[in-house]
mmCIF file of C-alpha atoms and ligand atoms in Angstrom:
data_model
loop_
_atom_site.group_PDB
_atom_site.id
_atom_site.type_symbol
_atom_site.label_atom_id
_atom_site.label_comp_id
_atom_site.label_asym_id
_atom_site.label_seq_id
_atom_site.Cartn_x
_atom_site.Cartn_y
_atom_site.Cartn_z
ATOM 1 C CA MET S 1 -17.890 26.264 8.348
ATOM 2 C CA ASN S 2 -18.784 22.607 8.432
ATOM 3 C CA ILE S 3 -18.639 21.438 12.030
ATOM 4 C CA GLY S 4 -18.838 17.796 13.113
ATOM 5 C CA ILE S 5 -19.916 17.088 16.664
ATOM 6 C CA ILE S 6 -19.137 13.645 18.052
ATOM 7 C CA GLY S 7 -21.744 12.589 20.625
ATOM 8 C CA SER S 8 -25.391 13.505 21.017
ATOM 9 C CA GLY S 9 -25.659 14.441 24.692
ATOM 10 C CA ASP S 10 -26.509 17.810 26.231
ATOM 11 C CA VAL S 11 -23.224 19.418 25.156
ATOM 12 C CA ALA S 12 -23.556 18.272 21.546
ATOM 13 C CA LEU S 13 -27.137 19.503 21.252
ATOM 14 C CA SER S 14 -26.436 22.884 22.890
ATOM 15 C CA LEU S 15 -23.296 23.615 20.877
ATOM 16 C CA GLY S 16 -24.975 22.325 17.727
ATOM 17 C CA LYS S 17 -27.856 24.773 18.178
ATOM 18 C CA GLY S 18 -25.542 27.653 19.019
ATOM 19 C CA LEU S 19 -23.255 27.083 16.042
ATOM 20 C CA ALA S 20 -26.119 26.560 13.598
ATOM 21 C CA ALA S 21 -27.640 29.819 14.854
ATOM 22 C CA THR S 22 -24.515 31.635 13.655
ATOM 23 C CA GLY S 23 -24.647 30.031 10.201
ATOM 24 C CA HIS S 24 -22.365 27.013 10.580
ATOM 25 C CA HIS S 25 -23.362 23.680 9.042
ATOM 26 C CA VAL S 26 -23.418 21.232 11.918
ATOM 27 C CA MET S 27 -23.579 17.444 11.764
ATOM 28 C CA ILE S 28 -24.113 15.479 14.953
ATOM 29 C CA GLY S 29 -22.482 12.050 14.912
ATOM 30 C CA THR S 30 -24.078 9.334 16.989
ATOM 31 C CA ARG S 31 -24.601 5.602 17.328
ATOM 32 C CA ASN S 32 -28.350 6.189 17.580
ATOM 33 C CA GLN S 33 -29.720 8.562 14.943
ATOM 34 C CA ASP S 34 -33.360 7.855 15.955
ATOM 35 C CA LYS S 35 -33.091 9.406 19.446
ATOM 36 C CA LYS S 36 -36.104 11.646 20.081
ATOM 37 C CA GLU S 37 -33.849 14.464 21.341
ATOM 38 C CA LEU S 38 -32.224 14.492 17.902
ATOM 39 C CA THR S 39 -35.570 14.791 16.123
ATOM 40 C CA ALA S 40 -36.331 17.879 18.232
ATOM 41 C CA TRP S 41 -32.824 19.243 17.599
ATOM 42 C CA LYS S 42 -33.181 18.794 13.832
ATOM 43 C CA LYS S 43 -36.526 20.644 13.877
ATOM 44 C CA HIS S 44 -34.831 23.510 15.700
ATOM 45 C CA VAL S 45 -31.751 23.876 13.489
ATOM 46 C CA LYS S 46 -33.539 23.100 10.201
ATOM 47 C CA LYS S 47 -31.269 23.110 7.128
ATOM 48 C CA LEU S 48 -28.124 24.057 9.047
ATOM 49 C CA GLY S 49 -28.101 20.796 10.985
ATOM 50 C CA SER S 50 -27.878 17.143 10.049
ATOM 51 C CA ILE S 51 -27.486 13.837 11.845
ATOM 52 C CA GLY S 52 -25.169 11.047 10.833
ATOM 53 C CA SER S 53 -22.964 8.265 12.104
ATOM 54 C CA THR S 54 -19.914 9.151 14.147
ATOM 55 C CA THR S 55 -17.719 8.582 11.087
ATOM 56 C CA GLU S 56 -19.957 10.708 8.856
ATOM 57 C CA ALA S 57 -19.825 13.619 11.306
ATOM 58 C CA ALA S 58 -16.045 13.292 11.568
ATOM 59 C CA SER S 59 -15.799 13.467 7.760
ATOM 60 C CA HIS S 60 -18.267 16.350 7.498
ATOM 61 C CA GLY S 61 -16.445 18.643 9.907
ATOM 62 C CA GLU S 62 -13.633 20.999 9.028
ATOM 63 C CA ILE S 63 -13.575 21.457 12.786
ATOM 64 C CA ILE S 64 -14.628 18.604 15.084
ATOM 65 C CA ILE S 65 -16.036 18.873 18.588
ATOM 66 C CA LEU S 66 -15.423 15.843 20.790
ATOM 67 C CA ALA S 67 -18.396 15.694 23.170
ATOM 68 C CA VAL S 68 -18.599 12.116 24.406
ATOM 69 C CA ALA S 69 -18.561 10.576 27.851
ATOM 70 C CA TRP S 70 -14.940 10.107 28.871
ATOM 71 C CA HIS S 71 -15.199 6.328 29.287
ATOM 72 C CA ALA S 72 -16.114 6.100 25.588
ATOM 73 C CA ALA S 73 -13.568 8.577 24.238
ATOM 74 C CA GLU S 74 -10.673 6.270 23.381
ATOM 75 C CA ASP S 75 -12.899 3.762 21.506
ATOM 76 C CA VAL S 76 -14.669 6.537 19.620
ATOM 77 C CA LEU S 77 -11.377 8.203 18.653
ATOM 78 C CA GLN S 78 -9.991 4.922 17.407
ATOM 79 C CA GLN S 79 -12.969 4.580 15.048
ATOM 80 C CA ILE S 80 -12.673 8.074 13.558
ATOM 81 C CA ARG S 81 -8.927 8.786 13.775
ATOM 82 C CA PRO S 82 -8.380 8.736 9.961
ATOM 83 C CA GLU S 83 -11.224 11.226 9.355
ATOM 84 C CA LEU S 84 -9.730 13.612 11.926
ATOM 85 C CA ALA S 85 -6.220 13.771 10.450
ATOM 86 C CA GLY S 86 -5.083 17.354 9.837
ATOM 87 C CA LYS S 87 -8.211 18.812 11.490
ATOM 88 C CA VAL S 88 -8.818 20.961 14.535
ATOM 89 C CA VAL S 89 -10.479 18.935 17.307
ATOM 90 C CA ILE S 90 -12.073 20.815 20.190
ATOM 91 C CA ASP S 91 -11.953 18.610 23.272
ATOM 92 C CA VAL S 92 -14.881 19.507 25.513
ATOM 93 C CA THR S 93 -14.641 16.321 27.579
ATOM 94 C CA ASN S 94 -13.761 15.980 31.219
ATOM 95 C CA PRO S 95 -12.024 12.755 32.241
ATOM 96 C CA LEU S 96 -14.516 12.005 34.992
ATOM 97 C CA VAL S 97 -15.249 8.725 36.727
ATOM 98 C CA PHE S 98 -18.618 8.226 38.400
ATOM 99 C CA ARG S 99 -18.772 5.748 41.289
ATOM 100 C CA GLU S 100 -21.921 4.903 43.215
ATOM 101 C CA ASP S 101 -22.467 7.112 46.276
ATOM 102 C CA GLU S 102 -19.354 9.168 45.519
ATOM 103 C CA PRO S 103 -18.926 12.560 43.882
ATOM 104 C CA PRO S 104 -17.408 12.528 40.390
ATOM 105 C CA ALA S 105 -13.618 12.412 40.333
ATOM 106 C CA LEU S 106 -10.891 12.925 37.738
ATOM 107 C CA SER S 107 -9.468 9.695 36.366
ATOM 108 C CA VAL S 108 -6.193 11.421 35.473
ATOM 109 C CA GLY S 109 -4.405 14.451 36.876
ATOM 110 C CA PHE S 110 -1.282 16.107 38.297
ATOM 111 C CA ASN S 111 1.098 14.928 35.559
ATOM 112 C CA MET S 112 -1.373 13.924 32.827
ATOM 113 C CA SER S 113 -4.746 15.093 31.547
ATOM 114 C CA GLY S 114 -7.594 14.056 29.308
ATOM 115 C CA GLY S 115 -6.603 16.763 26.824
ATOM 116 C CA GLU S 116 -3.116 15.291 26.501
ATOM 117 C CA ILE S 117 -4.503 11.768 26.152
ATOM 118 C CA VAL S 118 -6.783 12.957 23.324
ATOM 119 C CA GLN S 119 -3.861 14.745 21.615
ATOM 120 C CA GLN S 120 -1.654 11.646 21.961
ATOM 121 C CA SER S 121 -4.424 9.504 20.517
ATOM 122 C CA LEU S 122 -4.865 11.954 17.606
ATOM 123 C CA ALA S 123 -1.233 12.598 16.744
ATOM 124 C CA ASP S 124 -2.164 13.940 13.272
ATOM 125 C CA SER S 125 -4.844 16.364 14.552
ATOM 126 C CA HIS S 126 -4.665 19.679 16.398
ATOM 127 C CA VAL S 127 -6.441 19.304 19.729
ATOM 128 C CA VAL S 128 -7.654 22.382 21.572
ATOM 129 C CA LYS S 129 -9.175 21.989 25.017
ATOM 130 C CA ALA S 130 -12.028 24.454 25.555
ATOM 131 C CA LEU S 131 -15.549 24.779 26.947
ATOM 132 C CA ASN S 132 -15.019 22.041 29.541
ATOM 133 C CA THR S 133 -15.342 24.422 32.510
ATOM 134 C CA ILE S 134 -18.938 25.535 31.960
ATOM 135 C CA SER S 135 -22.377 23.915 31.912
ATOM 136 C CA HIS S 136 -23.843 23.146 28.502
ATOM 137 C CA THR S 137 -26.684 25.515 29.470
ATOM 138 C CA LYS S 138 -24.228 28.422 29.419
ATOM 139 C CA MET S 139 -21.930 27.477 26.528
ATOM 140 C CA VAL S 140 -23.848 29.628 24.057
ATOM 141 C CA GLN S 141 -24.220 33.410 24.497
ATOM 142 C CA PRO S 142 -23.182 33.246 28.183
ATOM 143 C CA GLU S 143 -24.787 36.204 29.921
ATOM 144 C CA TYR S 144 -24.491 37.135 33.560
ATOM 145 C CA LYS S 145 -25.735 40.271 35.330
ATOM 146 C CA GLU S 146 -22.441 40.538 37.208
ATOM 147 C CA GLY S 147 -20.197 40.603 34.154
ATOM 148 C CA MET S 148 -18.524 38.558 31.499
ATOM 149 C CA PRO S 149 -17.333 35.008 32.212
ATOM 150 C CA VAL S 150 -13.914 33.868 31.069
ATOM 151 C CA MET S 151 -13.210 30.902 28.806
ATOM 152 C CA PHE S 152 -9.753 29.391 29.124
ATOM 153 C CA TYR S 153 -8.421 27.210 26.352
ATOM 154 C CA CYS S 154 -5.140 25.507 25.475
ATOM 155 C CA GLY S 155 -3.497 23.511 22.715
ATOM 156 C CA ASN S 156 -0.228 23.033 20.877
ATOM 157 C CA ASN S 157 -1.076 24.570 17.503
ATOM 158 C CA VAL S 158 -1.338 28.347 17.245
ATOM 159 C CA SER S 159 -3.468 28.509 14.086
ATOM 160 C CA ALA S 160 -5.833 25.830 15.444
ATOM 161 C CA LYS S 161 -6.321 27.980 18.537
ATOM 162 C CA LYS S 162 -7.115 30.997 16.337
ATOM 163 C CA GLU S 163 -9.874 29.014 14.626
ATOM 164 C CA VAL S 164 -11.267 27.955 17.988
ATOM 165 C CA VAL S 165 -11.236 31.544 19.235
ATOM 166 C CA GLN S 166 -13.339 32.523 16.216
ATOM 167 C CA LEU S 167 -15.884 29.816 17.082
ATOM 168 C CA LEU S 168 -15.895 30.898 20.731
ATOM 169 C CA ARG S 169 -16.615 34.450 19.590
ATOM 170 C CA ASP S 170 -19.423 33.163 17.359
ATOM 171 C CA LEU S 171 -20.851 31.508 20.485
ATOM 172 C CA GLY S 172 -20.750 34.836 22.333
ATOM 173 C CA TRP S 173 -17.568 34.444 24.413
ATOM 174 C CA LYS S 174 -15.749 37.755 24.733
ATOM 175 C CA ASP S 175 -13.136 37.052 27.405
ATOM 176 C CA VAL S 176 -11.115 34.141 26.002
ATOM 177 C CA VAL S 177 -7.674 33.331 27.393
ATOM 178 C CA ASP S 178 -4.980 31.131 25.856
ATOM 179 C CA LEU S 179 -3.259 29.255 28.688
ATOM 180 C CA GLY S 180 -0.600 27.678 26.484
ATOM 181 C CA ASP S 181 0.042 24.164 25.257
ATOM 182 C CA ILE S 182 -2.133 21.107 25.752
ATOM 183 C CA THR S 183 -0.489 20.238 29.090
ATOM 184 C CA LYS S 184 -2.508 23.150 30.516
ATOM 185 C CA SER S 185 -5.510 20.809 30.257
ATOM 186 C CA ARG S 186 -4.317 19.581 33.662
ATOM 187 C CA LEU S 187 -5.397 22.958 35.042
ATOM 188 C CA LEU S 188 -8.601 23.180 33.015
ATOM 189 C CA GLU S 189 -9.776 19.766 34.148
ATOM 190 C CA GLN S 190 -8.987 20.578 37.784
ATOM 191 C CA LEU S 191 -10.906 23.805 37.291
ATOM 192 C CA THR S 192 -13.911 21.687 36.351
ATOM 193 C CA MET S 193 -13.569 19.901 39.703
ATOM 194 C CA LEU S 194 -13.709 23.290 41.433
ATOM 195 C CA TRP S 195 -16.728 24.163 39.272
ATOM 196 C CA ILE S 196 -18.473 20.916 40.324
ATOM 197 C CA GLU S 197 -17.614 21.437 44.005
ATOM 198 C CA TYR S 198 -18.933 24.999 43.917
ATOM 199 C CA GLY S 199 -22.150 23.759 42.308
ATOM 200 C CA ALA S 200 -22.578 21.100 44.982
ATOM 201 C CA VAL S 201 -22.026 23.649 47.766
ATOM 202 C CA ARG S 202 -24.292 26.308 46.239
ATOM 203 C CA GLY S 203 -26.893 23.912 44.836
ATOM 204 C CA GLY S 204 -26.907 25.182 41.241
ATOM 205 C CA TRP S 205 -25.152 24.560 37.947
ATOM 206 C CA ASP S 206 -25.321 27.815 35.989
ATOM 207 C CA HIS S 207 -22.232 29.446 37.445
ATOM 208 C CA ALA S 208 -19.151 30.460 35.476
ATOM 209 C CA PHE S 209 -15.675 31.714 36.264
ATOM 210 C CA SER S 210 -14.558 35.266 35.653
ATOM 211 C CA VAL S 211 -11.263 37.027 36.328
ATOM 212 C CA LEU S 212 -11.062 40.607 37.606
ATOM 213 C CA ASN S 213 -8.223 42.875 36.514
ATOM 214 C CA GLN S 214 -7.342 46.402 37.623
HETATM 215 N N1 NAP Y 1 -23.032 18.294 30.441
HETATM 216 C C1 NAP Y 1 -22.317 19.411 30.595
HETATM 217 O O1 NAP Y 1 -22.847 20.470 30.960
HETATM 218 C C2 NAP Y 1 -20.829 19.381 30.300
HETATM 219 C C3 NAP Y 1 -20.101 20.575 30.402
HETATM 220 C C4 NAP Y 1 -18.744 20.589 30.062
HETATM 221 C C5 NAP Y 1 -18.123 19.412 29.663
HETATM 222 N N2 NAP Y 1 -18.858 18.245 29.594
HETATM 223 C C6 NAP Y 1 -18.182 17.031 29.116
HETATM 224 O O2 NAP Y 1 -18.574 16.875 27.757
HETATM 225 C C7 NAP Y 1 -18.740 15.488 27.426
HETATM 226 C C8 NAP Y 1 -20.173 15.247 26.931
HETATM 227 O O3 NAP Y 1 -21.053 15.489 27.987
HETATM 228 P P1 NAP Y 1 -22.655 15.367 27.829
HETATM 229 O O4 NAP Y 1 -23.213 15.770 29.141
HETATM 230 O O5 NAP Y 1 -23.102 16.041 26.615
HETATM 231 O O6 NAP Y 1 -22.971 13.855 27.553
HETATM 232 P P2 NAP Y 1 -22.519 12.442 28.140
HETATM 233 O O7 NAP Y 1 -23.728 11.830 28.683
HETATM 234 O O8 NAP Y 1 -21.336 12.571 29.047
HETATM 235 O O9 NAP Y 1 -22.063 11.690 26.810
HETATM 236 C C9 NAP Y 1 -22.532 12.021 25.538
HETATM 237 C C10 NAP Y 1 -22.192 11.024 24.493
HETATM 238 O O10 NAP Y 1 -21.200 10.071 24.828
HETATM 239 C C11 NAP Y 1 -21.366 8.976 23.938
HETATM 240 N N3 NAP Y 1 -21.180 7.684 24.608
HETATM 241 C C12 NAP Y 1 -21.538 7.341 25.843
HETATM 242 N N4 NAP Y 1 -21.194 6.047 26.075
HETATM 243 C C13 NAP Y 1 -20.643 5.581 24.932
HETATM 244 C C14 NAP Y 1 -20.069 4.341 24.539
HETATM 245 N N5 NAP Y 1 -20.008 3.313 25.381
HETATM 246 N N6 NAP Y 1 -19.573 4.239 23.286
HETATM 247 C C15 NAP Y 1 -19.632 5.274 22.438
HETATM 248 N N7 NAP Y 1 -20.152 6.493 22.767
HETATM 249 C C16 NAP Y 1 -20.636 6.638 24.001
HETATM 250 C C17 NAP Y 1 -22.786 8.992 23.457
HETATM 251 O O11 NAP Y 1 -22.778 9.084 22.054
HETATM 252 P P3 NAP Y 1 -23.959 8.474 21.164
HETATM 253 O O12 NAP Y 1 -24.602 9.657 20.578
HETATM 254 O O13 NAP Y 1 -23.268 7.629 20.163
HETATM 255 O O14 NAP Y 1 -24.877 7.708 22.056
HETATM 256 C C18 NAP Y 1 -23.388 10.214 24.113
HETATM 257 O O15 NAP Y 1 -24.203 10.959 23.260
HETATM 258 C C19 NAP Y 1 -18.380 14.711 28.698
HETATM 259 O O16 NAP Y 1 -17.042 14.311 28.626
HETATM 260 C C20 NAP Y 1 -18.580 15.737 29.808
HETATM 261 O O17 NAP Y 1 -17.745 15.485 30.931
HETATM 262 C C21 NAP Y 1 -20.176 18.209 29.913
#
């Protein structure tokens, strides 16, 4: 498939590599196409990857991955809303605020979530929240000695979620769990806070959640 990734940070580069490795044609959309990290990324993905403007990547993708800093999300979505109409948009963002000398915090919660804000902003697209509860270093082929991590996702459109499940499987996720409609982003974003807290306590960022069943 043609995949457009909006943003060129760690998440964009990791998912872009992982998806290109399984044969998808990935375009990264950025304000700064000359970034040295992108030159290295392009060398790695070769013909299966390209770099363009945010609008070009949004047009290129049959599926779009939103991987921008939360404070930029609304402006970015406003720019590319027409290109995203009718498409599946995977929302990887976490609505975090960063204040000096304070741990990151959610800027929305309890009765609203970033996932819902993205869906409201993109009324003509099918938003699926996924991959926000794991480090970019473990988004692709997640492997742990102790077992298989779980990836929760949610969204309003059933066929959009099926397409996202296929991409998750391409990325190596085996235990994928549909939590329901996009309001379940409230749980997924809180889960990220637990993930961050655990990392701060344990002093590492490669952990993942798993669920044990009898
Ligand atoms: N890092 C992780 O392991 C991880 C894991 C799960 C979820 N997430 C979430 O995924 C998202 C991306 O995270 P990240 O760590 O890859 O990168 P990030 O540093 O949070 O942001 C990446 C991109 O945001 C865009 N951006 C930043 N400020 C902007 C502005 N003022 N206007 C327009 N665009 C702006 C930039 O796009 P340009 O290319 O145009 O500069 C940049 O490449 C975040 O919401 C984060 O919370 C991160």
